Amino acid sequence: HVRAEEFAQAYRFTAREREVLSLLGRGRTATYIADELGISYNTAKGHIKNLYAKCGVHSRQELIDLLEDALS
């Protein structure tokens, strides 16, 4: 997953944001992400907001589309 790593580096994602992005990309909800990573729901939502802000998107679908475009 060299391209995925380059994508993550280009947008300066933290290690935790990369974990959250991976789960979001698989269609997981904030509640699921919080449970899976052992963090609070609000923390999960915060990571998601940070991902959106860093990528300049406003929805999960926009983020997934951006990631798919970068990896194709």
N, CA, C and O atoms as a Tinker XYZ file with bonds, in Angstrom:
   288  protein
     1  N      0.823000   -1.205000    0.000000    73     2
     2  CA     0.000000    0.000000    0.000000    64     1     3
     3  C      0.855000    1.251000    0.000000    63     2     4     5
     4  O      0.679000    2.141000    0.833000    81     3
     5  N      1.778000    1.311000   -0.937000    73     3     6
     6  CA     2.678000    2.462000   -1.020000    64     5     7
     7  C      1.891000    3.737000   -1.317000    63     6     8     9
     8  O      2.140000    4.778000   -0.709000    81     7
     9  N      0.945000    3.657000   -2.247000    73     7    10
    10  CA     0.165000    4.850000   -2.585000    64     9    11
    11  C     -0.660000    5.337000   -1.399000    63    10    12    13
    12  O     -0.777000    6.543000   -1.180000    81    11
    13  N     -1.224000    4.423000   -0.644000    73    11    14
    14  CA    -2.010000    4.803000    0.536000    64    13    15
    15  C     -1.119000    5.534000    1.536000    63    14    16    17
    16  O     -1.537000    6.516000    2.149000    81    15
    17  N      0.109000    5.050000    1.694000    73    15    18
    18  CA     1.053000    5.694000    2.613000    64    17    19
    19  C      1.411000    7.086000    2.099000    63    18    20    21
    20  O      1.495000    8.036000    2.878000    81    19
    21  N      1.622000    7.207000    0.793000    73    19    22
    22  CA     1.932000    8.518000    0.208000    64    21    23
    23  C      0.763000    9.478000    0.392000    63    22    24    25
    24  O      0.962000   10.659000    0.678000    81    23
    25  N     -0.455000    8.971000    0.227000    73    23    26
    26  CA    -1.655000    9.777000    0.430000    64    25    27
    27  C     -1.691000   10.294000    1.868000    63    26    28    29
    28  O     -1.916000   11.480000    2.109000    81    27
    29  N     -1.467000    9.389000    2.810000    73    27    30
    30  CA    -1.494000    9.754000    4.229000    64    29    31
    31  C     -0.406000   10.775000    4.559000    63    30    32    33
    32  O     -0.638000   11.701000    5.335000    81    31
    33  N      0.767000   10.610000    3.978000    73    31    34
    34  CA     1.863000   11.556000    4.218000    64    33    35
    35  C      1.566000   12.913000    3.590000    63    34    36    37
    36  O      1.859000   13.954000    4.179000    81    35
    37  N      0.986000   12.898000    2.394000    73    35    38
    38  CA     0.692000   14.153000    1.697000    64    37    39
    39  C     -0.266000   15.024000    2.504000    63    38    40    41
    40  O     -0.150000   16.250000    2.504000    81    39
    41  N     -1.208000   14.391000    3.188000    73    39    42
    42  CA    -2.185000   15.137000    3.979000    64    41    43
    43  C     -1.796000   15.246000    5.453000    63    42    44    45
    44  O     -2.551000   15.770000    6.271000    81    43
    45  N     -0.611000   14.745000    5.772000    73    43    46
    46  CA    -0.070000   14.839000    7.135000    64    45    47
    47  C     -0.989000   14.229000    8.191000    63    46    48    49
    48  O     -1.233000   14.823000    9.241000    81    47
    49  N     -1.489000   13.038000    7.892000    73    47    50
    50  CA    -2.336000   12.337000    8.857000    64    49    51
    51  C     -1.484000   11.781000    9.982000    63    50    52    53
    52  O     -0.371000   11.306000    9.760000    81    51
    53  N     -2.017000   11.846000   11.186000    73    51    54
    54  CA    -1.367000   11.204000   12.320000    64    53    55
    55  C     -1.592000    9.702000   12.211000    63    54    56    57
    56  O     -2.393000    9.245000   11.397000    81    55
    57  N     -0.886000    8.942000   13.032000    73    55    58
    58  CA    -1.059000    7.487000   13.029000    64    57    59
    59  C     -2.515000    7.130000   13.360000    63    58    60    61
    60  O     -3.089000    6.235000   12.740000    81    59
    61  N     -3.103000    7.820000   14.324000    73    59    62
    62  CA    -4.485000    7.528000   14.712000    64    61    63
    63  C     -5.446000    7.899000   13.586000    63    62    64    65
    64  O     -6.402000    7.169000   13.323000    81    63
    65  N     -5.201000    9.031000   12.917000    73    63    66
    66  CA    -6.056000    9.419000   11.792000    64    65    67
    67  C     -5.995000    8.380000   10.684000    63    66    68    69
    68  O     -6.994000    8.136000   10.007000    81    67
    69  N     -4.843000    7.773000   10.493000    73    67    70
    70  CA    -4.707000    6.723000    9.477000    64    69    71
    71  C     -5.562000    5.516000    9.843000    63    70    72    73
    72  O     -6.187000    4.903000    8.977000    81    71
    73  N     -5.584000    5.178000   11.132000    73    71    74
    74  CA    -6.419000    4.064000   11.593000    64    73    75
    75  C     -7.896000    4.379000   11.366000    63    74    76    77
    76  O     -8.662000    3.536000   10.899000    81    75
    77  N     -8.279000    5.610000   11.707000    73    75    78
    78  CA    -9.672000    6.028000   11.540000    64    77    79
    79  C    -10.045000    6.020000   10.059000    63    78    80    81
    80  O    -11.122000    5.549000    9.694000    81    79
    81  N     -9.171000    6.534000    9.213000    73    79    82
    82  CA    -9.427000    6.553000    7.771000    64    81    83
    83  C     -9.614000    5.145000    7.225000    63    82    84    85
    84  O    -10.501000    4.905000    6.405000    81    83
    85  N     -8.792000    4.225000    7.673000    73    83    86
    86  CA    -8.909000    2.844000    7.224000    64    85    87
    87  C    -10.289000    2.280000    7.553000    63    86    88    89
    88  O    -10.906000    1.613000    6.723000    81    87
    89  N    -10.764000    2.548000    8.756000    73    87    90
    90  CA   -12.077000    2.051000    9.158000    64    89    91
    91  C    -13.201000    2.781000    8.424000    63    90    92    93
    92  O    -14.185000    2.162000    8.018000    81    91
    93  N    -13.057000    4.093000    8.253000    73    91    94
    94  CA   -14.065000    4.855000    7.504000    64    93    95
    95  C    -14.176000    4.326000    6.081000    63    94    96    97
    96  O    -15.274000    4.181000    5.545000    81    95
    97  N    -13.033000    4.040000    5.480000    73    95    98
    98  CA   -13.002000    3.546000    4.115000    64    97    99
    99  C    -13.701000    2.213000    3.955000    63    98   100   101
   100  O    -14.098000    1.839000    2.852000    81    99
   101  N    -13.852000    1.490000    5.069000    73    99   102
   102  CA   -14.559000    0.211000    5.041000    64   101   103
   103  C    -16.004000    0.373000    5.487000    63   102   104   105
   104  O    -16.694000   -0.606000    5.776000    81   103
   105  N    -16.454000    1.630000    5.538000    73   103   106
   106  CA   -17.858000    1.891000    5.821000    64   105   107
   107  C    -18.238000    1.861000    7.292000    63   106   108   109
   108  O    -19.421000    1.795000    7.626000    81   107
   109  N    -17.260000    1.909000    8.163000    73   107   110
   110  CA   -17.547000    1.852000    9.593000    64   109   111
   111  C    -18.059000    3.196000   10.109000    63   110   112   113
   112  O    -17.698000    4.253000    9.592000    81   111
   113  N    -18.894000    3.137000   11.125000    73   111   114
   114  CA   -19.455000    4.349000   11.737000    64   113   115
   115  C    -18.518000    4.873000   12.821000    63   114   116   117
   116  O    -17.588000    4.190000   13.249000    81   115
   117  N    -18.787000    6.102000   13.252000    73   115   118
   118  CA   -17.999000    6.691000   14.341000    64   117   119
   119  C    -18.136000    5.855000   15.612000    63   118   120   121
   120  O    -17.168000    5.687000   16.355000    81   119
   121  N    -19.321000    5.338000   15.858000    73   119   122
   122  CA   -19.535000    4.502000   17.041000    64   121   123
   123  C    -18.683000    3.238000   16.966000    63   122   124   125
   124  O    -18.036000    2.856000   17.941000    81   123
   125  N    -18.688000    2.600000   15.810000    73   123   126
   126  CA   -17.876000    1.397000   15.615000    64   125   127
   127  C    -16.398000    1.721000   15.781000    63   126   128   129
   128  O    -15.669000    0.989000   16.452000    81   127
   129  N    -15.953000    2.823000   15.167000    73   127   130
   130  CA   -14.546000    3.233000   15.239000    64   129   131
   131  C    -14.138000    3.461000   16.691000    63   130   132   133
   132  O    -13.071000    3.019000   17.117000    81   131
   133  N    -14.981000    4.146000   17.441000    73   131   134
   134  CA   -14.679000    4.405000   18.855000    64   133   135
   135  C    -14.509000    3.087000   19.610000    63   134   136   137
   136  O    -13.548000    2.915000   20.360000    81   135
   137  N    -15.434000    2.168000   19.410000    73   135   138
   138  CA   -15.364000    0.872000   20.094000    64   137   139
   139  C    -14.130000    0.090000   19.664000    63   138   140   141
   140  O    -13.419000   -0.471000   20.499000    81   139
   141  N    -13.883000    0.055000   18.378000    73   139   142
   142  CA   -12.765000   -0.719000   17.820000    64   141   143
   143  C    -11.418000   -0.200000   18.314000    63   142   144   145
   144  O    -10.518000   -0.988000   18.606000    81   143
   145  N    -11.274000    1.123000   18.409000    73   143   146
   146  CA    -9.990000    1.725000   18.789000    64   145   147
   147  C     -9.887000    2.019000   20.284000    63   146   148   149
   148  O     -8.846000    2.467000   20.762000    81   147
   149  N    -10.962000    1.766000   21.013000    73   147   150
   150  CA   -10.924000    2.004000   22.454000    64   149   151
   151  C    -10.852000    3.468000   22.816000    63   150   152   153
   152  O    -10.188000    3.847000   23.781000    81   151
   153  N    -11.539000    4.295000   22.037000    73   151   154
   154  CA   -11.582000    5.738000   22.297000    64   153   155
   155  C    -13.036000    6.161000   22.455000    63   154   156   157
   156  O    -13.946000    5.395000   22.137000    81   155
   157  N    -13.255000    7.367000   22.940000    73   155   158
   158  CA   -14.630000    7.829000   23.105000    64   157   159
   159  C    -15.226000    8.177000   21.740000    63   158   160   161
   160  O    -14.513000    8.426000   20.768000    81   159
   161  N    -16.555000    8.185000   21.707000    73   159   162
   162  CA   -17.267000    8.576000   20.491000    64   161   163
   163  C    -16.842000    9.977000   20.051000    63   162   164   165
   164  O    -16.593000   10.211000   18.868000    81   163
   165  N    -16.760000   10.916000   21.017000    73   163   166
   166  CA   -16.385000   12.290000   20.669000    64   165   167
   167  C    -14.969000   12.376000   20.123000    63   166   168   169
   168  O    -14.694000   13.187000   19.239000    81   167
   169  N    -14.075000   11.554000   20.637000    73   167   170
   170  CA   -12.706000   11.523000   20.109000    64   169   171
   171  C    -12.714000   10.996000   18.676000    63   170   172   173
   172  O    -12.033000   11.537000   17.805000    81   171
   173  N    -13.483000    9.946000   18.438000    73   171   174
   174  CA   -13.593000    9.402000   17.075000    64   173   175
   175  C    -14.130000   10.471000   16.130000    63   174   176   177
   176  O    -13.598000   10.663000   15.037000    81   175
   177  N    -15.197000   11.173000   16.557000    73   175   178
   178  CA   -15.762000   12.240000   15.725000    64   177   179
   179  C    -14.724000   13.335000   15.471000    63   178   180   181
   180  O    -14.658000   13.885000   14.372000    81   179
   181  N    -13.924000   13.647000   16.472000    73   179   182
   182  CA   -12.869000   14.652000   16.316000    64   181   183
   183  C    -11.852000   14.240000   15.267000    63   182   184   185
   184  O    -11.438000   15.055000   14.444000    81   183
   185  N    -11.447000   12.973000   15.295000    73   183   186
   186  CA   -10.501000   12.482000   14.283000    64   185   187
   187  C    -11.123000   12.566000   12.893000    63   186   188   189
   188  O    -10.451000   12.938000   11.931000    81   187
   189  N    -12.396000   12.224000   12.788000    73   187   190
   190  CA   -13.076000   12.285000   11.494000    64   189   191
   191  C    -13.134000   13.728000   11.002000    63   190   192   193
   192  O    -12.868000   13.995000    9.830000    81   191
   193  N    -13.477000   14.653000   11.887000    73   191   194
   194  CA   -13.500000   16.077000   11.517000    64   193   195
   195  C    -12.121000   16.534000   11.045000    63   194   196   197
   196  O    -12.013000   17.275000   10.068000    81   195
   197  N    -11.068000   16.094000   11.735000    73   195   198
   198  CA    -9.713000   16.474000   11.342000    64   197   199
   199  C     -9.373000   15.928000    9.961000    63   198   200   201
   200  O     -8.751000   16.621000    9.155000    81   199
   201  N     -9.776000   14.693000    9.684000    73   199   202
   202  CA    -9.540000   14.121000    8.355000    64   201   203
   203  C    -10.240000   14.953000    7.285000    63   202   204   205
   204  O     -9.648000   15.286000    6.258000    81   203
   205  N    -11.496000   15.283000    7.535000    73   203   206
   206  CA   -12.253000   16.098000    6.572000    64   205   207
   207  C    -11.554000   17.436000    6.341000    63   206   208   209
   208  O    -11.388000   17.870000    5.201000    81   207
   209  N    -11.149000   18.084000    7.430000    73   207   210
   210  CA   -10.517000   19.409000    7.317000    64   209   211
   211  C     -9.203000   19.319000    6.544000    63   210   212   213
   212  O     -8.939000   20.148000    5.674000    81   211
   213  N     -8.387000   18.330000    6.854000    73   211   214
   214  CA    -7.095000   18.190000    6.174000    64   213   215
   215  C     -7.264000   17.918000    4.686000    63   214   216   217
   216  O     -6.442000   18.339000    3.873000    81   215
   217  N     -8.332000   17.215000    4.336000    73   215   218
   218  CA    -8.571000   16.861000    2.928000    64   217   219
   219  C     -9.443000   17.877000    2.205000    63   218   220   221
   220  O     -9.576000   17.815000    0.983000    81   219
   221  N    -10.040000   18.812000    2.941000    73   219   222
   222  CA   -10.906000   19.803000    2.323000    64   221   223
   223  C    -12.222000   19.227000    1.839000    63   222   224   225
   224  O    -12.764000   19.678000    0.831000    81   223
   225  N    -12.745000   18.227000    2.553000    73   223   226
   226  CA   -14.020000   17.617000    2.187000    64   225   227
   227  C    -15.031000   17.824000    3.310000    63   226   228   229
   228  O    -14.679000   18.258000    4.407000    81   227
   229  N    -16.287000   17.508000    3.021000    73   227   230
   230  CA   -17.350000   17.758000    3.991000    64   229   231
   231  C    -18.196000   16.532000    4.299000    63   230   232   233
   232  O    -19.162000   16.620000    5.057000    81   231
   233  N    -17.842000   15.387000    3.718000    73   231   234
   234  CA   -18.633000   14.181000    3.967000    64   233   235
   235  C    -17.749000   12.953000    3.837000    63   234   236   237
   236  O    -16.659000   12.993000    3.265000    81   235
   237  N    -18.262000   11.857000    4.393000    73   235   238
   238  CA   -17.564000   10.571000    4.299000    64   237   239
   239  C    -17.388000   10.184000    2.833000    63   238   240   241
   240  O    -16.318000    9.720000    2.439000    81   239
   241  N    -18.437000   10.373000    2.018000    73   239   242
   242  CA   -18.351000    9.975000    0.621000    64   241   243
   243  C    -17.301000   10.783000   -0.134000    63   242   244   245
   244  O    -16.564000   10.230000   -0.950000    81   243
   245  N    -17.226000   12.081000    0.130000    73   243   246
   246  CA   -16.186000   12.899000   -0.512000    64   245   247
   247  C    -14.798000   12.395000   -0.130000    63   246   248   249
   248  O    -13.900000   12.340000   -0.971000    81   247
   249  N    -14.624000   12.029000    1.130000    73   247   250
   250  CA   -13.334000   11.535000    1.592000    64   249   251
   251  C    -12.989000   10.214000    0.906000    63   250   252   253
   252  O    -11.858000   10.020000    0.460000    81   251
   253  N    -13.953000    9.317000    0.824000    73   251   254
   254  CA   -13.735000    8.025000    0.168000    64   253   255
   255  C    -13.437000    8.224000   -1.316000    63   254   256   257
   256  O    -12.549000    7.569000   -1.863000    81   255
   257  N    -14.170000    9.119000   -1.966000    73   255   258
   258  CA   -13.928000    9.411000   -3.378000    64   257   259
   259  C    -12.509000    9.945000   -3.593000    63   258   260   261
   260  O    -11.822000    9.548000   -4.534000    81   259
   261  N    -12.085000   10.846000   -2.714000    73   259   262
   262  CA   -10.744000   11.419000   -2.812000    64   261   263
   263  C     -9.691000   10.332000   -2.663000    63   262   264   265
   264  O     -8.719000   10.292000   -3.418000    81   263
   265  N     -9.885000    9.460000   -1.699000    73   263   266
   266  CA    -8.940000    8.369000   -1.457000    64   265   267
   267  C     -8.914000    7.416000   -2.644000    63   266   268   269
   268  O     -7.839000    7.015000   -3.093000    81   267
   269  N    -10.083000    7.050000   -3.157000    73   267   270
   270  CA   -10.149000    6.143000   -4.310000    64   269   271
   271  C     -9.474000    6.748000   -5.535000    63   270   272   273
   272  O     -8.765000    6.053000   -6.262000    81   271
   273  N     -9.695000    8.050000   -5.768000    73   271   274
   274  CA    -9.060000    8.724000   -6.900000    64   273   275
   275  C     -7.548000    8.693000   -6.751000    63   274   276   277
   276  O     -6.828000    8.468000   -7.724000    81   275
   277  N     -7.067000    8.917000   -5.536000    73   275   278
   278  CA    -5.621000    8.948000   -5.291000    64   277   279
   279  C     -4.997000    7.577000   -5.474000    63   278   280   281
   280  O     -3.838000    7.474000   -5.876000    81   279
   281  N     -5.739000    6.532000   -5.186000    73   279   282
   282  CA    -5.195000    5.187000   -5.242000    64   281   283
   283  C     -5.415000    4.478000   -6.574000    63   282   284   285
   284  O     -4.917000    3.373000   -6.789000    81   283
   285  N     -6.169000    5.128000   -7.471000    73   283   286
   286  CA    -6.444000    4.466000   -8.752000    64   285   287
   287  C     -5.483000    4.905000   -9.836000    63   286   288
   288  O     -5.581000    4.441000  -10.972000    81   287
